[in-house]
Short mmCIF file of C-alpha atoms and ligand atoms in Angstrom, two decimals:
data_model
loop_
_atom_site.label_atom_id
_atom_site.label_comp_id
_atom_site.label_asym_id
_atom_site.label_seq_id
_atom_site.Cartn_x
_atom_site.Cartn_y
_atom_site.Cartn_z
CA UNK A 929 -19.57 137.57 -5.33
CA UNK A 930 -21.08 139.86 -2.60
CA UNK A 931 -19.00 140.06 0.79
CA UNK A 932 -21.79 141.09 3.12
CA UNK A 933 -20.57 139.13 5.82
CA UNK A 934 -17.38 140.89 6.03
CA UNK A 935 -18.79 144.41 5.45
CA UNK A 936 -17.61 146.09 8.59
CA UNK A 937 -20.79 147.51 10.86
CA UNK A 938 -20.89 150.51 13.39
CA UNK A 939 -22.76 150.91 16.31
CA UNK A 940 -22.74 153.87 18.04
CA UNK A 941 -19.19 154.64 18.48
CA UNK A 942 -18.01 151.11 18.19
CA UNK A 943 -16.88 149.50 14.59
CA UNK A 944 -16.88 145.73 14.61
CA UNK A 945 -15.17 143.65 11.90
CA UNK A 946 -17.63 141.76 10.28
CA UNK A 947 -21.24 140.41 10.91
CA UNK A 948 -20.45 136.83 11.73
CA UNK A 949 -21.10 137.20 15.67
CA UNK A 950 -21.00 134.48 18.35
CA UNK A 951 -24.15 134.48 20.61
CA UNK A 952 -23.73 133.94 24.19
CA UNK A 953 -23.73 130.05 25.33
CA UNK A 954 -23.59 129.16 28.79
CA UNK A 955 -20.20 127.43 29.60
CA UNK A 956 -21.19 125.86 32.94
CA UNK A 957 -17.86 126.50 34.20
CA UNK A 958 -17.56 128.23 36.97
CA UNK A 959 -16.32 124.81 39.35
CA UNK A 960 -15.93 127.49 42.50
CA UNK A 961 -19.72 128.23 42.24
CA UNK A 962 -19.21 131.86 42.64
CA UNK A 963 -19.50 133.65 39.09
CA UNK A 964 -15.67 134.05 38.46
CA UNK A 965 -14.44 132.51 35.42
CA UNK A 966 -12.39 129.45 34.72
CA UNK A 967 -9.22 129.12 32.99
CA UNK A 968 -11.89 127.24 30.74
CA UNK A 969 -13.58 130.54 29.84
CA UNK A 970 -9.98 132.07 28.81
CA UNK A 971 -9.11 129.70 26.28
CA UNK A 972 -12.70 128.91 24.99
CA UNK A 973 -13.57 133.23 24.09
CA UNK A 974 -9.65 133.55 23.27
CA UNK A 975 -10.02 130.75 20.61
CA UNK A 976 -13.75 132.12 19.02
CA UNK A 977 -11.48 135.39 18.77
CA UNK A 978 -8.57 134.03 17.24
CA UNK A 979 -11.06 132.20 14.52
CA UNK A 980 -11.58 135.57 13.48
CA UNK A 981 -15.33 136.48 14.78
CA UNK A 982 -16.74 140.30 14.64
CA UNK A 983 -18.14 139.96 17.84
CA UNK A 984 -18.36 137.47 20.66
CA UNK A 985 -21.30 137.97 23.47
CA UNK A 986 -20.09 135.94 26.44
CA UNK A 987 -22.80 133.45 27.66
CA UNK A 988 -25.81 134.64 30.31
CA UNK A 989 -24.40 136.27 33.34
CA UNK A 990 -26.41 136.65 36.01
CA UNK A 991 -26.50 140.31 37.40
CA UNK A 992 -26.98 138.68 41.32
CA UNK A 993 -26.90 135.32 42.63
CA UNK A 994 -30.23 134.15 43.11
CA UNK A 995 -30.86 135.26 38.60
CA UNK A 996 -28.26 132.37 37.71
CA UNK A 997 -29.86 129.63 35.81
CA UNK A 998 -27.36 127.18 37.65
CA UNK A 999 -24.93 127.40 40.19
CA UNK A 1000 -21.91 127.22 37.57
CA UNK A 1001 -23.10 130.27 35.66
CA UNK A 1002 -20.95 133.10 35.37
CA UNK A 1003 -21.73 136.32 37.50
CA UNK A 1004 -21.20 140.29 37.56
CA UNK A 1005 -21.99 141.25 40.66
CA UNK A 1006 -18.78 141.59 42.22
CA UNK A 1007 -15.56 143.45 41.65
CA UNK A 1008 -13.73 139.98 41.49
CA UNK A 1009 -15.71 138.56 38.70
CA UNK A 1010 -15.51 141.95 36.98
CA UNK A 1011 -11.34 141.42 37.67
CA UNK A 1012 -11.24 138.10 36.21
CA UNK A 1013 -13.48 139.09 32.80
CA UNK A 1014 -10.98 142.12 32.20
CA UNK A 1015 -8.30 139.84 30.94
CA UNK A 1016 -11.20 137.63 28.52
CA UNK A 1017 -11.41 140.96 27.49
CA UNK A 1018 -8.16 141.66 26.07
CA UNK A 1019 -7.45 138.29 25.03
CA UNK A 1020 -10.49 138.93 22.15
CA UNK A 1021 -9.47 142.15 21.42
CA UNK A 1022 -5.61 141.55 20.85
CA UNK A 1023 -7.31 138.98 18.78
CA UNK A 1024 -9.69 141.87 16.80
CA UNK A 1025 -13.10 140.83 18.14
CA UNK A 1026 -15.16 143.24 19.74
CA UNK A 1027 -16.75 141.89 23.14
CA UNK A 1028 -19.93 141.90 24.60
CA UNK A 1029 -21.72 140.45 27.53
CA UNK A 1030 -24.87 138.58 28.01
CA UNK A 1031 -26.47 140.17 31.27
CA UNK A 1032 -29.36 137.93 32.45
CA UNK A 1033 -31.50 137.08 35.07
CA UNK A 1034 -33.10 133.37 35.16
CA UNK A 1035 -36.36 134.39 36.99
CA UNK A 1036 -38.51 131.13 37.37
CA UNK A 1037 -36.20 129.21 35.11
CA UNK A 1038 -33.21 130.02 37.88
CA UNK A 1039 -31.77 127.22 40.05
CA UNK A 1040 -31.68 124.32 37.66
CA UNK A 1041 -29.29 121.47 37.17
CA UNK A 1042 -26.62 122.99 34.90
CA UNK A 1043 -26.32 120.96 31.24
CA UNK A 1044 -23.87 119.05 32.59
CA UNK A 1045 -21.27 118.19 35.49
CA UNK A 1046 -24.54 117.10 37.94
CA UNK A 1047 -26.56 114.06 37.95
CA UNK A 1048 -30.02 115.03 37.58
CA UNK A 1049 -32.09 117.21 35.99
CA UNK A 1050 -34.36 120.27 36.65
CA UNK A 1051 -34.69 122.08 40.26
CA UNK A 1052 -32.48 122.41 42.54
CA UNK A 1053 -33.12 121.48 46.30
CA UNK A 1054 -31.46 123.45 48.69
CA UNK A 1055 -29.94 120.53 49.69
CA UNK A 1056 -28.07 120.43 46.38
CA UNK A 1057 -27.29 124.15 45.84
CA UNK A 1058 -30.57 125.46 44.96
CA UNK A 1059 -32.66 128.72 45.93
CA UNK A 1060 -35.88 130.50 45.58
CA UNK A 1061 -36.67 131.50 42.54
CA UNK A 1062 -38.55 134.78 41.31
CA UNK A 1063 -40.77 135.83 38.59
CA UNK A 1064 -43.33 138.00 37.28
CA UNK A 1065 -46.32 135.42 38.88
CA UNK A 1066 -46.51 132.42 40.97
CA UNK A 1067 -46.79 130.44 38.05
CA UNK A 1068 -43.85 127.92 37.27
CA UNK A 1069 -42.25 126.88 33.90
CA UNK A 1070 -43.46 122.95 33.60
CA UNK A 1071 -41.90 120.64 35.76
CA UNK A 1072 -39.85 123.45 37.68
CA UNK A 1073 -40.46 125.25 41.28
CA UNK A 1074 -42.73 127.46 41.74
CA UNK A 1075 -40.92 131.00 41.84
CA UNK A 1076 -42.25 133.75 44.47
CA UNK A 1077 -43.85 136.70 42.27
CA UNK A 1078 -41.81 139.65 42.59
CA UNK A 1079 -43.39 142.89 44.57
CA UNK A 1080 -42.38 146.10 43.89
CA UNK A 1081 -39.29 146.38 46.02
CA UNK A 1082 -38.13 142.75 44.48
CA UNK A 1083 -38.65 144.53 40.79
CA UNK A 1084 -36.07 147.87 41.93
CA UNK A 1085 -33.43 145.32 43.18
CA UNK A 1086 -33.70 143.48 39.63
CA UNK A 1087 -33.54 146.98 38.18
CA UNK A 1088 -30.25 148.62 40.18
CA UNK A 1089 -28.49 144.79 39.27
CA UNK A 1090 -29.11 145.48 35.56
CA UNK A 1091 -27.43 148.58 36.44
CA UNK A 1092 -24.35 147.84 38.90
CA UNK A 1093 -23.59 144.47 36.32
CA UNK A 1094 -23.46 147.32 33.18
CA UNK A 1095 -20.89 149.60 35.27
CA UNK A 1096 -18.80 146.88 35.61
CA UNK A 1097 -19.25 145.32 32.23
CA UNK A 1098 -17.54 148.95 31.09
CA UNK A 1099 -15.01 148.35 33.50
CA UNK A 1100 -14.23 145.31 32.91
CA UNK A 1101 -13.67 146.47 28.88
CA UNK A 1102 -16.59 145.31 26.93
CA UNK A 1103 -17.87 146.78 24.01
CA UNK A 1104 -21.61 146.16 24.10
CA UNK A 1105 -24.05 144.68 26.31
CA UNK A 1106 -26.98 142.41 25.64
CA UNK A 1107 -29.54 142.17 27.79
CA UNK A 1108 -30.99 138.48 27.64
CA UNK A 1109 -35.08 139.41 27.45
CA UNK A 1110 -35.25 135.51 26.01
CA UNK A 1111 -35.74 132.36 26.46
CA UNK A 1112 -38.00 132.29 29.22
CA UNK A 1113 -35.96 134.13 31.49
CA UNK A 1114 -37.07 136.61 33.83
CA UNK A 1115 -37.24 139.65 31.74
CA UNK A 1116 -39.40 136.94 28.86
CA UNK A 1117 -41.14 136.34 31.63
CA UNK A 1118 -43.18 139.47 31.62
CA UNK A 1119 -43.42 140.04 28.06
CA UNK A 1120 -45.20 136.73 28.37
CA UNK A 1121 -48.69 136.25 28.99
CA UNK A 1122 -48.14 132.54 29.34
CA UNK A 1123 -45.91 133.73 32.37
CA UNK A 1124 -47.07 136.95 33.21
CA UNK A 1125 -50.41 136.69 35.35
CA UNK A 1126 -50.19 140.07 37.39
CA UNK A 1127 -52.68 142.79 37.43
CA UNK A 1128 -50.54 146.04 38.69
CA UNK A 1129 -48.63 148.03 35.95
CA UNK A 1130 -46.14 145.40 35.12
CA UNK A 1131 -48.76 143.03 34.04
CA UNK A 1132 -52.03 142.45 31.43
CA UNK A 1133 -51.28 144.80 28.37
CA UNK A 1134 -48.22 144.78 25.95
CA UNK A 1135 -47.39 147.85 27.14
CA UNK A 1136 -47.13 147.12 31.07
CA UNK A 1137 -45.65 143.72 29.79
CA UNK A 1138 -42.70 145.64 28.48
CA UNK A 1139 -42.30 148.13 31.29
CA UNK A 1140 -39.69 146.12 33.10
CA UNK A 1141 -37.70 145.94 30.25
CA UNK A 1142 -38.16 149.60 29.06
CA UNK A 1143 -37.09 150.68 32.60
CA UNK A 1144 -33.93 148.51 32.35
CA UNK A 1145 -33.17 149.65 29.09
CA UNK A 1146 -33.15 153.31 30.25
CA UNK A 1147 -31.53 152.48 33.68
CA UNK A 1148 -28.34 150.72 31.94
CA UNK A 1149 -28.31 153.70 29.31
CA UNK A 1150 -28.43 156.25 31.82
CA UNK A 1151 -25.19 154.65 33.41
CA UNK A 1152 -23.08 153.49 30.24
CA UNK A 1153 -23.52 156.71 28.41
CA UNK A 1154 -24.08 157.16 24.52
CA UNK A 1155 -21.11 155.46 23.11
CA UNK A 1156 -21.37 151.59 23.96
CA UNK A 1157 -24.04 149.88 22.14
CA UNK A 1158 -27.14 148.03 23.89
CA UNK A 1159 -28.56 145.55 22.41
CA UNK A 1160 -31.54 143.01 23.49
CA UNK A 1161 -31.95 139.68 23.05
CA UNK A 1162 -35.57 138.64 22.48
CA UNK A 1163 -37.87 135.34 21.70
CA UNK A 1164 -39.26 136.47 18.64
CA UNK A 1165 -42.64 133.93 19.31
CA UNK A 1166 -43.51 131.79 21.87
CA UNK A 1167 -44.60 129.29 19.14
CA UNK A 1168 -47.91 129.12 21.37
CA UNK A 1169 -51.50 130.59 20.41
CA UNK A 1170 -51.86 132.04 23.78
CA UNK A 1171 -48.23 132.60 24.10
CA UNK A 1172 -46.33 136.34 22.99
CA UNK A 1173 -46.60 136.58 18.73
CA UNK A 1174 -43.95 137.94 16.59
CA UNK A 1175 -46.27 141.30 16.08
CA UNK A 1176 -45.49 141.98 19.31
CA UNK A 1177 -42.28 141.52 19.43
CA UNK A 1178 -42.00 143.94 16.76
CA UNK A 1179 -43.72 146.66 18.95
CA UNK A 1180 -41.13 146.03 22.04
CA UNK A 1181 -38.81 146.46 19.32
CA UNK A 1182 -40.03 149.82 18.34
CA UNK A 1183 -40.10 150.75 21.90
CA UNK A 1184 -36.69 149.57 22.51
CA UNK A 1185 -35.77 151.58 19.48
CA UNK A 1186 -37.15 155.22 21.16
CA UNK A 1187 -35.47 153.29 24.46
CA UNK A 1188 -32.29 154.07 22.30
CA UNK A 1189 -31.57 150.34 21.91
CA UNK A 1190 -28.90 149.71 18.78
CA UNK A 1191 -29.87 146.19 17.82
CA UNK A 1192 -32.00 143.15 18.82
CA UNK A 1193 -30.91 140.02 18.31
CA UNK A 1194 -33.77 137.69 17.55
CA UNK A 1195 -34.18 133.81 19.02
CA UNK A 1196 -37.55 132.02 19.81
CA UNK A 1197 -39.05 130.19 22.54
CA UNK A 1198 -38.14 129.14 26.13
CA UNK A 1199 -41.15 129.87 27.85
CA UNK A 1200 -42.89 126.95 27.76
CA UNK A 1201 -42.39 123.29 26.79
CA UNK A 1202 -43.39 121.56 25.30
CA UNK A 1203 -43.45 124.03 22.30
CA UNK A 1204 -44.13 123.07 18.59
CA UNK A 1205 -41.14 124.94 17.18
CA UNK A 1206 -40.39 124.09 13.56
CA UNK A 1207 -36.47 123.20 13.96
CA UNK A 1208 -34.68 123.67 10.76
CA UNK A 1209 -31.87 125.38 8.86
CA UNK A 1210 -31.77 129.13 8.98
CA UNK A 1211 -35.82 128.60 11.08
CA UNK A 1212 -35.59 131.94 13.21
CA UNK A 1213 -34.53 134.24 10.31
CA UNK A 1214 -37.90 135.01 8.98
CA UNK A 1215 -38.73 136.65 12.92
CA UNK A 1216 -35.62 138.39 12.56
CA UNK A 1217 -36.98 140.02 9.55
CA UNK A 1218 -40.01 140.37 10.82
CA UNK A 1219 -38.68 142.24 13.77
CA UNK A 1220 -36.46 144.53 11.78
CA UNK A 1221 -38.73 145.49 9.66
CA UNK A 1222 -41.54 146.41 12.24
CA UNK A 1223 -39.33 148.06 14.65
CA UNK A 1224 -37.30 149.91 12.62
CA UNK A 1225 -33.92 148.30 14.52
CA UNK A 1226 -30.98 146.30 12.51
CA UNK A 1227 -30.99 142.44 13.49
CA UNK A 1228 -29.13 139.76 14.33
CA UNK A 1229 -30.73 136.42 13.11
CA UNK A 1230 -29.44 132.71 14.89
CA UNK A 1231 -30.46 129.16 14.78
CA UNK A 1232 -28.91 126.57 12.06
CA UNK A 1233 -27.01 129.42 10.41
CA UNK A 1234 -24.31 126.65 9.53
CA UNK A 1235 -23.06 127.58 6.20
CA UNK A 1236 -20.95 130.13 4.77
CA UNK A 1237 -22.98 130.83 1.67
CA UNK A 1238 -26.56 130.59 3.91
CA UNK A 1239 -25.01 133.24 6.14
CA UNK A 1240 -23.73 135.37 3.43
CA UNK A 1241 -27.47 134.95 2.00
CA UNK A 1242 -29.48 136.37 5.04
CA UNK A 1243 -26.97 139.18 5.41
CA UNK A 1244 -26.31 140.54 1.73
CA UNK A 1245 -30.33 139.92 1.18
CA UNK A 1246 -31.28 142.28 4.26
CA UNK A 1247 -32.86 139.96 5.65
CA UNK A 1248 -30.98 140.27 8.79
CA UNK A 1249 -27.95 142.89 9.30
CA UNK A 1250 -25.82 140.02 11.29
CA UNK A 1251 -25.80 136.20 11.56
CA UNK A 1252 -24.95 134.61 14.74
CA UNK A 1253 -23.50 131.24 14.67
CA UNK A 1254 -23.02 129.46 18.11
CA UNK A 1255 -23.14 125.60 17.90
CA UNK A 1256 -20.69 125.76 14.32
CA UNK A 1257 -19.02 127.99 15.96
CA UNK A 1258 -18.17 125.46 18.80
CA UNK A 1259 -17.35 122.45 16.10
CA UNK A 1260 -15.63 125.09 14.14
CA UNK A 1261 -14.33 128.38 15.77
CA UNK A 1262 -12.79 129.28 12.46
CA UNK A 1263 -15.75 129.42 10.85
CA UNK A 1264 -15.96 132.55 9.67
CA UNK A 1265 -12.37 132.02 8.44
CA UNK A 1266 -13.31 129.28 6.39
CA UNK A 1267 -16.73 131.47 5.14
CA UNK A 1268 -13.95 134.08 4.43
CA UNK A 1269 -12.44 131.65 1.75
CA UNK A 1270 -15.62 130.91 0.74
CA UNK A 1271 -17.12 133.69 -0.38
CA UNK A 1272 -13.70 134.35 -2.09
CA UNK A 1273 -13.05 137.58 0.95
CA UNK A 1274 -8.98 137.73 0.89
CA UNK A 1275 -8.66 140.10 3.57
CA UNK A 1276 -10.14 137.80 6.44
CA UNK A 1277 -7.79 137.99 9.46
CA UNK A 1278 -5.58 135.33 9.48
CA UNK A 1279 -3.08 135.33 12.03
CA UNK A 1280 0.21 136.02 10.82
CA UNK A 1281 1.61 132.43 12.21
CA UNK A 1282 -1.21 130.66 10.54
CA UNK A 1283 -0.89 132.31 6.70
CA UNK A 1284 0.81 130.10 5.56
CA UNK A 1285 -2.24 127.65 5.49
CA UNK A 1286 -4.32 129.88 3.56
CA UNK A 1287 -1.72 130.91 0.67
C1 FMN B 1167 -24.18 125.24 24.87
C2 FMN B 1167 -25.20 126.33 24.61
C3 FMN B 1167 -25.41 127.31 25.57
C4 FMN B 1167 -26.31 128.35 25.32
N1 FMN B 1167 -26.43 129.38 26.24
C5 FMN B 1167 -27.15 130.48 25.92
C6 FMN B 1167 -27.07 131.64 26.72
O1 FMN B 1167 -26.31 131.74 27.67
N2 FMN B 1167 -27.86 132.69 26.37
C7 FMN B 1167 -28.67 132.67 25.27
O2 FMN B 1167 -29.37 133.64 25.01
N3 FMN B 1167 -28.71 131.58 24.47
C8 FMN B 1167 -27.94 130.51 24.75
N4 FMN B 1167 -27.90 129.46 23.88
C9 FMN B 1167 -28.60 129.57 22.57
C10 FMN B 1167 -27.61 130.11 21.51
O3 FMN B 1167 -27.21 131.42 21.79
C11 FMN B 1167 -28.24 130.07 20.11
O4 FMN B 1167 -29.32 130.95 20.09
C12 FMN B 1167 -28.71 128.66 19.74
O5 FMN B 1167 -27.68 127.71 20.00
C13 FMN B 1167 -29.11 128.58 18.27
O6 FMN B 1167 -28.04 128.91 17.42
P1 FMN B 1167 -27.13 127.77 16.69
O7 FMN B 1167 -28.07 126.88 15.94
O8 FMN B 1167 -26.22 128.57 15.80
O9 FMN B 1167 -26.40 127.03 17.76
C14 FMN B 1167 -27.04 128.39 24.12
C15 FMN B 1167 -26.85 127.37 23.18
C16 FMN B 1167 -25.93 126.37 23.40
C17 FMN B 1167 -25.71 125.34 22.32
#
């Protein structure tokens, strides 16, 4: 029996445990509407740690205000939200997990309704909470406001936020940072042409499609030196003929490589709806291969990877070099202790106070 799964992997100077990772899922937590975690957001990461997770990537955090999908998002860009992540921080790690952080910026798909804890759905008025939105072009998602299309000036601020939220990611402890290019969020937004409309040097080819990400990548490198891992989360397709393909993606991910980018972690969609995606077990690991193997970068592969022996699978196959599990992981935070005892892996970490229930 292979043991892939818990085959330790390095990054740049960091080691994490295993390749069963938690991607980064929006809590909608943060009741005081100003970016600072909830006691909520201690026990929830404490208790993906404790279940024995390489990594956890704490959910999109919007690097200012106005990039927050809703106003109960987390935020870094203050020195008390970076205060009140330190101690999230060392929670996971007395727990073994190495930590990273989802920094994001909702462009067009910012001021929503969060998931849950509003009645209502989509924009918000200012009435209710909401704000302007930004993006790449005046051109809204469906059924959303109609963001204001960034100039050059709005582009630097996005930039130096990318940059002040990584500083204090360090500080606050983390491990790694992702950088959420997904999804339909702002930096999806210009690798998109469904989104991306403009005609200066951020818009029309691939090439000036990916130059706000590029310079982002480069910014945040230049300020968290060459020992914490960056990695970038990307849609893989947009599922859409006229939408961004999965050859594409694989050339971002060959530029994010020579960026000095460690990993990309692969998802789908976001930018438009509706989309014909083709939901099913394990249905975003074939663009995670894909990906890997044009860019040249290890993988992370998500999306119904539910079972121990599927995720063992992708990983020990090289299909992808880590699995992320979110949803199972929320029905199941000891997931990848039970995968551990599947796969027949006796040196999982169980917690002293709970081996007794695995003898
Ligand atoms: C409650 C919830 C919140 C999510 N929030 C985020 C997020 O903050 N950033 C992100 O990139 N993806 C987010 N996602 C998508 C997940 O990271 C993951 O890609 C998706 O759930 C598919 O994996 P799964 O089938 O293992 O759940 C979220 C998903 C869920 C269920």
């Amino acid at each position: 029996m292979t043991h892939a799964l818990f085959t330790p992997i390095t990054l740049r100077s960091l080691e994490i445990r295993n390749r069963i990772w938690v991607p980064p899922m929006c809590q909608y937590s943060v009741d005081t509407l100003d970016g600072v975690p909830a006691p909520w957001h201690l026990m929830h990461y404490g208790s993906l740690a404790r279940g024995g997770a390489g990594a956890i990537i704490v959910e999109a955090t919007g690097v200012v205000p106005e990039g927050r999908i809703s106003p109960t998002d987390l935020g870094l860009w203050n020195d008390a939200q970076r205060d009140a992540l330190a101690p999230i921080v060392d929670l996971a790690h007395s727990q073994g997990a190495a930590m990273g952080i989802q920094l994001a910026h909702a462009g067009r798909k910012a001021s929503t309704h969060p998931e849950w804890g509003t009645e209502g759905s989509g924009s918000l008025t200012p009435e209710e909470g909401g704000w302007e939105t930004v993006g790449p072009s005046e051109t809204p998602f469906p059924g959303l406001a109609a963001p204001r299309a960034l100039d050059a000036a709005g582009i630097d601020v996005v930039v130096r936020a990318f940059v002040a939220s990584a500083r204090r990611a360090v500080e606050a402890g983390f491990d790694l940072i992702e950088l959420h290019g997904a999804h339909g969020y702002l930096l999806h937004e210009f690798l998109s042409p469904l989104s991306n409309h403009r005609e200066d040097e951020y818009g029309g080819s691939l090439e000036n499609r990916s130059r706000l990400l590029l310079e982002i990548v480069d910014a945040v490198r230049a300020e968290i030196g060459d020992g914490m891992p960056l990695l970038v989360r990307l849609s893989g397709t947009d599922w859409l003929e006229d939408g961004l393909r999965v050859d594409e993606v694989g050339q971002v991910g060959a530029w994010l490589k020579e960026h000095g980018v460690d990993l990309l972690d692969i998802s789908s969609g976001g930018n438009q709806s509706p989309a014909p995606i083709p939901v099913g077990p394990g249905y975003q690991v074939p663009l995670a291969t894909a990906v890997r193997a044009a860019s040249g970068l290890p993988t992370g592969a998500v999306g119904m990877i539910d079972e121990p022996f599927q995720a063992e699978q992708i990983v020990a196959t090289g299909l992808a070099d880590v699995v992320l599990v979110g949803r199972e992981m929320l029905r199941d935070p000891n997931f990848p202790l039970r995968a551990a005892h599947a796969v027949r892996y006796d040196a999982a970490p169980i917690p002293p106070q709970y081996a007794r229930a695995h003898r």
